[in-house]
């Protein structure tokens, strides 16, 4: 029996034909998108980053909780990433958070800036990558926005109007020769400037004298120390107007230490205190007679207002971009439930 040997060149050609055919078939199958891949692409939800100030401040933790509750109720509509800084003065960390959110590929940033000017360049870079940016709580500086050549809508309350309402309520309980002091937030912060201006406007209209206006950097401990100093320097002081409730709590401690609070004076404080934000501790202080009034800018909904606006802009990028004013209400013992 003869065994025929096939030429080596013939075997090489045959193997090549088989390999090319198999490889061509495999490549075609891989190039076809699967149903799972197609469905995943179609079901993609926009990603919204919420960047806040100090989460140590109850106002911003309330804001965070409100935003998370909204996303939980609208899970099919968007994803939410919540970020914040430990200290409201940590501007570099908040700038870094903006850069991190740009790199992570979010669709929108909703931000309560710690500073009205310092965050604008980072937000310009965000817009240049195509992100939607919405400003909440603390308005960005208009001139800095103009210099950077960008427009960013502001969603939030009229801080001056809210502070004036609180100031008017206080003034109605003061004599015309009364002396008062203002505790400001960070001086470069627009909402601090507006609240201080609202307080000043109310005091001026009532003929009440502002003996000093100092920054306590939004911080309770600094407000405590500064108020103690003010009470020593101005022993006839009638009231402290704090631009946020954390500073109002610091003022409460100083007034109490000086024996000028309601508990030491038959239920009527010798030095009245007002604030701004309506946090839980201040609501209780109002009930206890330690604080006369505050302003409620509905912190649990403030981020939600910004998120909803961002989602609307994502859905319709060509829509007209404009500021949106949100509610701010006077809170007193009479209005609390």
Short mmCIF file of C-alpha atoms in Angstrom, two decimals:
data_model
loop_
_atom_site.label_atom_id
_atom_site.label_comp_id
_atom_site.label_asym_id
_atom_site.label_seq_id
_atom_site.Cartn_x
_atom_site.Cartn_y
_atom_site.Cartn_z
CA UNK A 1 0.00 0.00 0.00
CA UNK A 2 1.37 3.41 -1.05
CA UNK A 3 1.26 6.45 1.22
CA UNK A 4 1.09 9.73 -0.68
CA UNK A 5 2.84 12.69 0.98
CA UNK A 6 1.21 16.08 0.43
CA UNK A 7 3.55 18.93 -0.47
CA UNK A 8 4.32 21.23 2.50
CA UNK A 9 3.32 24.34 0.44
CA UNK A 10 -0.17 22.87 -0.12
CA UNK A 11 -0.65 22.26 3.63
CA UNK A 12 0.38 25.85 4.47
CA UNK A 13 -2.14 27.27 1.98
CA UNK A 14 -4.93 25.04 3.29
CA UNK A 15 -4.26 26.07 6.92
CA UNK A 16 -4.21 29.76 5.95
CA UNK A 17 -7.61 29.53 4.21
CA UNK A 18 -9.18 27.82 7.23
CA UNK A 19 -7.68 30.39 9.68
CA UNK A 20 -8.84 33.42 7.68
CA UNK A 21 -12.35 32.03 7.35
CA UNK A 22 -12.71 31.28 11.06
CA UNK A 23 -11.21 34.61 12.09
CA UNK A 24 -13.51 36.56 9.74
CA UNK A 25 -16.57 34.85 11.19
CA UNK A 26 -15.50 35.56 14.79
CA UNK A 27 -14.77 39.24 14.11
CA UNK A 28 -18.21 39.77 12.58
CA UNK A 29 -19.94 38.33 15.66
CA UNK A 30 -17.93 40.46 18.03
CA UNK A 31 -18.64 43.63 16.08
CA UNK A 32 -22.39 43.21 16.54
CA UNK A 33 -23.68 45.01 19.70
CA UNK A 34 -25.54 42.74 22.04
CA UNK A 35 -29.06 43.53 23.24
CA UNK A 36 -27.69 44.07 26.73
CA UNK A 37 -25.18 46.62 25.42
CA UNK A 38 -27.82 48.45 23.41
CA UNK A 39 -30.25 48.51 26.30
CA UNK A 40 -27.58 49.80 28.71
CA UNK A 41 -26.75 52.70 26.41
CA UNK A 42 -30.40 53.64 25.97
CA UNK A 43 -31.04 53.47 29.74
CA UNK A 44 -28.12 55.70 30.75
CA UNK A 45 -29.13 58.28 33.35
CA UNK A 46 -27.52 61.72 33.66
CA UNK A 47 -25.09 62.07 36.55
CA UNK A 48 -25.44 65.17 38.74
CA UNK A 49 -22.77 66.22 41.25
CA UNK A 50 -23.85 68.26 44.28
CA UNK A 51 -20.93 70.20 45.78
CA UNK A 52 -21.65 71.92 49.08
CA UNK A 53 -19.85 73.85 51.78
CA UNK A 54 -19.16 72.52 55.28
CA UNK A 55 -21.04 69.32 56.08
CA UNK A 56 -20.30 70.08 59.76
CA UNK A 57 -22.93 72.81 59.44
CA UNK A 58 -26.42 71.38 60.00
CA UNK A 59 -27.81 73.53 57.19
CA UNK A 60 -25.71 71.69 54.60
CA UNK A 61 -26.29 68.25 56.08
CA UNK A 62 -30.02 69.04 55.79
CA UNK A 63 -29.44 70.12 52.19
CA UNK A 64 -27.63 66.84 51.51
CA UNK A 65 -30.44 64.78 53.05
CA UNK A 66 -33.04 66.61 50.96
CA UNK A 67 -31.10 65.99 47.75
CA UNK A 68 -30.66 62.28 48.54
CA UNK A 69 -34.36 61.90 49.31
CA UNK A 70 -35.23 63.53 45.97
CA UNK A 71 -32.89 61.24 44.03
CA UNK A 72 -34.26 58.20 45.86
CA UNK A 73 -37.76 59.16 44.71
CA UNK A 74 -36.51 59.73 41.12
CA UNK A 75 -33.96 56.94 40.69
CA UNK A 76 -34.91 56.32 37.08
CA UNK A 77 -34.24 59.96 36.16
CA UNK A 78 -30.69 60.61 37.38
CA UNK A 79 -27.71 59.57 39.48
CA UNK A 80 -26.48 61.80 42.32
CA UNK A 81 -22.96 62.30 43.70
CA UNK A 82 -22.86 64.30 46.95
CA UNK A 83 -19.68 66.12 48.01
CA UNK A 84 -18.79 68.66 50.67
CA UNK A 85 -15.85 70.22 52.50
CA UNK A 86 -15.05 69.97 56.21
CA UNK A 87 -14.44 73.70 56.67
CA UNK A 88 -16.15 76.52 54.80
CA UNK A 89 -12.77 78.24 54.43
CA UNK A 90 -11.19 75.28 52.61
CA UNK A 91 -11.51 76.81 49.16
CA UNK A 92 -8.73 74.72 47.63
CA UNK A 93 -10.57 71.51 48.52
CA UNK A 94 -13.78 72.75 46.94
CA UNK A 95 -11.90 73.71 43.77
CA UNK A 96 -10.38 70.20 43.79
CA UNK A 97 -13.86 68.68 44.09
CA UNK A 98 -14.95 70.57 40.96
CA UNK A 99 -11.89 69.25 39.09
CA UNK A 100 -12.59 65.70 40.31
CA UNK A 101 -16.19 65.86 39.12
CA UNK A 102 -15.06 67.12 35.70
CA UNK A 103 -12.63 64.18 35.44
CA UNK A 104 -15.29 61.68 36.52
CA UNK A 105 -17.48 62.67 33.57
CA UNK A 106 -20.60 63.96 35.34
CA UNK A 107 -23.24 65.72 33.25
CA UNK A 108 -23.93 68.57 35.67
CA UNK A 109 -22.54 70.30 38.76
CA UNK A 110 -24.84 71.97 41.28
CA UNK A 111 -22.67 74.00 43.65
CA UNK A 112 -22.98 76.07 46.81
CA UNK A 113 -19.61 77.87 46.52
CA UNK A 114 -17.64 78.65 49.67
CA UNK A 115 -16.40 81.83 48.00
CA UNK A 116 -18.18 83.96 45.41
CA UNK A 117 -15.04 84.63 43.35
CA UNK A 118 -12.48 81.87 43.94
CA UNK A 119 -14.60 79.06 42.44
CA UNK A 120 -15.40 80.84 39.16
CA UNK A 121 -12.26 79.80 37.17
CA UNK A 122 -12.79 76.12 38.04
CA UNK A 123 -16.45 76.36 37.04
CA UNK A 124 -15.43 77.99 33.75
CA UNK A 125 -13.29 74.93 33.04
CA UNK A 126 -16.29 72.74 33.83
CA UNK A 127 -18.45 74.63 31.34
CA UNK A 128 -15.73 74.42 28.70
CA UNK A 129 -15.98 70.62 28.85
CA UNK A 130 -19.71 70.84 28.16
CA UNK A 131 -21.00 70.40 31.72
CA UNK A 132 -24.16 72.09 32.96
CA UNK A 133 -23.36 74.25 36.03
CA UNK A 134 -25.99 75.62 38.44
CA UNK A 135 -25.13 77.91 41.37
CA UNK A 136 -27.15 77.56 44.60
CA UNK A 137 -27.14 79.15 48.09
CA UNK A 138 -24.24 81.61 47.70
CA UNK A 139 -24.36 83.66 44.51
CA UNK A 140 -21.21 83.81 42.37
CA UNK A 141 -19.74 87.26 41.81
CA UNK A 142 -21.22 88.89 38.70
CA UNK A 143 -18.07 90.81 37.75
CA UNK A 144 -15.85 87.73 38.09
CA UNK A 145 -18.27 85.75 35.89
CA UNK A 146 -18.11 88.54 33.30
CA UNK A 147 -14.29 88.55 33.37
CA UNK A 148 -14.25 84.78 32.84
CA UNK A 149 -16.75 85.16 29.99
CA UNK A 150 -19.36 82.76 31.34
CA UNK A 151 -22.96 82.74 32.51
CA UNK A 152 -24.03 80.50 35.40
CA UNK A 153 -27.63 80.63 36.65
CA UNK A 154 -28.28 81.23 40.34
CA UNK A 155 -31.05 79.30 42.08
CA UNK A 156 -31.68 80.54 45.60
CA UNK A 157 -33.36 83.03 47.91
CA UNK A 158 -33.02 86.80 48.15
CA UNK A 159 -30.72 86.87 51.20
CA UNK A 160 -31.02 90.62 51.69
CA UNK A 161 -34.82 90.45 51.74
CA UNK A 162 -34.77 87.56 54.21
CA UNK A 163 -32.31 89.32 56.54
CA UNK A 164 -34.29 92.56 56.39
CA UNK A 165 -37.44 90.70 57.47
CA UNK A 166 -35.55 89.30 60.47
CA UNK A 167 -34.04 92.72 61.21
CA UNK A 168 -37.43 94.46 60.99
CA UNK A 169 -38.90 91.95 63.45
CA UNK A 170 -36.04 92.61 65.89
CA UNK A 171 -36.28 96.39 65.43
CA UNK A 172 -39.97 96.33 66.38
CA UNK A 173 -38.87 95.12 69.83
CA UNK A 174 -36.02 97.60 70.35
CA UNK A 175 -36.01 101.20 71.52
CA UNK A 176 -34.69 103.82 69.09
CA UNK A 177 -31.60 104.43 71.20
CA UNK A 178 -30.70 100.73 71.16
CA UNK A 179 -27.23 99.50 70.21
CA UNK A 180 -26.71 96.32 68.18
CA UNK A 181 -23.85 94.30 66.66
CA UNK A 182 -23.68 92.20 63.49
CA UNK A 183 -21.80 88.91 63.14
CA UNK A 184 -20.87 88.47 59.47
CA UNK A 185 -19.85 85.33 57.62
CA UNK A 186 -16.84 85.13 55.31
CA UNK A 187 -16.55 88.68 53.96
CA UNK A 188 -15.96 87.58 50.35
CA UNK A 189 -19.14 85.47 50.42
CA UNK A 190 -22.04 87.12 48.59
CA UNK A 191 -24.73 85.78 50.91
CA UNK A 192 -22.83 87.14 53.92
CA UNK A 193 -22.65 90.54 52.27
CA UNK A 194 -26.34 90.49 51.39
CA UNK A 195 -27.49 89.36 54.84
CA UNK A 196 -25.36 92.00 56.55
CA UNK A 197 -26.80 94.60 54.16
CA UNK A 198 -30.35 93.46 54.96
CA UNK A 199 -29.68 93.73 58.70
CA UNK A 200 -28.13 97.18 58.23
CA UNK A 201 -31.07 98.38 56.16
CA UNK A 202 -33.55 97.31 58.83
CA UNK A 203 -31.57 98.93 61.65
CA UNK A 204 -31.11 102.16 59.71
CA UNK A 205 -34.83 102.37 58.97
CA UNK A 206 -35.60 101.91 62.68
CA UNK A 207 -32.98 104.42 63.84
CA UNK A 208 -31.06 101.72 65.74
CA UNK A 209 -27.29 102.16 66.10
CA UNK A 210 -24.92 99.46 64.80
CA UNK A 211 -21.88 99.73 67.09
CA UNK A 212 -19.81 97.06 65.30
CA UNK A 213 -20.00 94.54 62.45
CA UNK A 214 -17.39 91.76 62.54
CA UNK A 215 -16.73 88.52 60.69
CA UNK A 216 -16.95 85.28 62.67
CA UNK A 217 -16.31 83.21 59.48
CA UNK A 218 -19.68 81.40 59.82
CA UNK A 219 -18.20 79.50 62.83
CA UNK A 220 -19.84 78.95 66.23
CA UNK A 221 -16.60 79.08 68.24
CA UNK A 222 -15.44 82.29 66.60
CA UNK A 223 -18.87 83.85 67.15
CA UNK A 224 -18.68 82.93 70.83
CA UNK A 225 -15.28 84.61 71.27
CA UNK A 226 -16.18 87.71 69.25
CA UNK A 227 -19.52 88.17 71.03
CA UNK A 228 -17.82 87.93 74.43
CA UNK A 229 -15.43 90.69 73.36
CA UNK A 230 -18.26 92.85 71.99
CA UNK A 231 -20.27 92.52 75.23
CA UNK A 232 -17.25 93.67 77.23
CA UNK A 233 -16.64 96.65 74.93
CA UNK A 234 -20.33 97.59 74.64
CA UNK A 235 -22.01 96.81 77.99
CA UNK A 236 -25.28 98.48 76.92
CA UNK A 237 -25.66 96.32 73.80
CA UNK A 238 -29.27 95.33 73.07
CA UNK A 239 -28.95 92.74 70.29
CA UNK A 240 -26.73 90.51 68.15
CA UNK A 241 -27.67 89.91 64.50
CA UNK A 242 -25.92 86.76 63.24
CA UNK A 243 -25.68 86.08 59.49
CA UNK A 244 -26.16 82.36 60.09
CA UNK A 245 -27.55 80.17 62.84
CA UNK A 246 -24.21 78.56 63.74
CA UNK A 247 -22.92 82.00 64.74
CA UNK A 248 -26.20 82.67 66.56
CA UNK A 249 -25.52 79.56 68.68
CA UNK A 250 -22.06 80.91 69.51
CA UNK A 251 -23.61 84.23 70.52
CA UNK A 252 -26.13 82.41 72.76
CA UNK A 253 -23.27 80.84 74.73
CA UNK A 254 -21.50 84.19 75.17
CA UNK A 255 -24.68 86.01 76.23
CA UNK A 256 -25.49 83.26 78.70
CA UNK A 257 -21.97 83.35 80.15
CA UNK A 258 -22.38 87.10 80.68
CA UNK A 259 -25.68 86.59 82.52
CA UNK A 260 -27.64 88.51 79.87
CA UNK A 261 -29.88 85.72 78.60
CA UNK A 262 -33.57 85.11 79.28
CA UNK A 263 -32.98 82.41 81.91
CA UNK A 264 -31.00 84.86 84.07
CA UNK A 265 -33.40 87.77 83.66
CA UNK A 266 -36.89 86.56 84.42
CA UNK A 267 -37.65 85.24 80.93
CA UNK A 268 -36.62 88.39 79.04
CA UNK A 269 -33.11 88.48 77.57
CA UNK A 270 -31.15 91.70 78.01
CA UNK A 271 -29.40 90.95 74.72
CA UNK A 272 -31.66 89.64 71.95
CA UNK A 273 -30.23 87.34 69.26
CA UNK A 274 -31.42 86.70 65.70
CA UNK A 275 -29.99 84.38 63.06
CA UNK A 276 -30.48 83.02 59.54
CA UNK A 277 -31.05 79.40 58.32
CA UNK A 278 -33.64 77.87 60.69
CA UNK A 279 -31.56 74.91 61.85
CA UNK A 280 -32.98 72.52 64.46
CA UNK A 281 -31.00 73.88 67.43
CA UNK A 282 -32.12 77.45 66.72
CA UNK A 283 -35.77 76.44 66.40
CA UNK A 284 -35.49 75.03 69.91
CA UNK A 285 -33.66 78.17 71.06
CA UNK A 286 -36.56 80.26 69.76
CA UNK A 287 -39.00 78.14 71.77
CA UNK A 288 -36.77 78.59 74.84
CA UNK A 289 -36.58 82.37 74.42
CA UNK A 290 -32.83 82.37 73.65
CA UNK A 291 -33.28 83.50 70.03
CA UNK A 292 -35.89 85.96 68.82
CA UNK A 293 -36.09 85.03 65.12
CA UNK A 294 -34.35 83.45 62.14
CA UNK A 295 -34.93 83.08 58.40
CA UNK A 296 -35.89 79.82 56.71
CA UNK A 297 -34.52 79.42 53.18
CA UNK A 298 -35.77 75.82 53.11
CA UNK A 299 -32.38 74.11 53.12
CA UNK A 300 -33.94 70.68 52.58
CA UNK A 301 -35.24 71.85 49.19
CA UNK A 302 -32.55 74.30 48.10
CA UNK A 303 -30.33 71.69 46.42
CA UNK A 304 -33.43 70.04 44.95
CA UNK A 305 -34.36 73.30 43.21
CA UNK A 306 -30.88 73.40 41.67
CA UNK A 307 -30.89 69.72 40.68
CA UNK A 308 -34.27 70.02 38.97
CA UNK A 309 -33.05 73.05 37.04
CA UNK A 310 -29.87 71.20 35.99
CA UNK A 311 -31.94 68.24 34.76
CA UNK A 312 -34.14 70.59 32.75
CA UNK A 313 -31.06 72.13 31.11
CA UNK A 314 -29.65 68.68 30.33
CA UNK A 315 -32.95 67.75 28.66
CA UNK A 316 -33.05 71.01 26.70
CA UNK A 317 -29.56 72.58 26.40
CA UNK A 318 -30.90 75.35 24.12
CA UNK A 319 -33.40 76.65 26.67
CA UNK A 320 -33.00 80.19 28.03
CA UNK A 321 -30.79 80.23 31.14
CA UNK A 322 -31.97 82.59 33.88
CA UNK A 323 -31.76 82.97 37.65
CA UNK A 324 -34.55 81.51 39.76
CA UNK A 325 -35.57 82.96 43.13
CA UNK A 326 -36.62 80.51 45.83
CA UNK A 327 -38.61 81.18 49.04
CA UNK A 328 -37.25 82.65 52.29
CA UNK A 329 -39.54 83.07 55.32
CA UNK A 330 -39.39 84.73 58.73
CA UNK A 331 -39.43 82.24 61.63
CA UNK A 332 -40.50 83.34 65.13
CA UNK A 333 -42.04 81.70 68.20
CA UNK A 334 -45.45 82.56 66.74
CA UNK A 335 -44.80 80.82 63.41
CA UNK A 336 -43.22 77.63 64.78
CA UNK A 337 -45.54 74.61 64.94
#
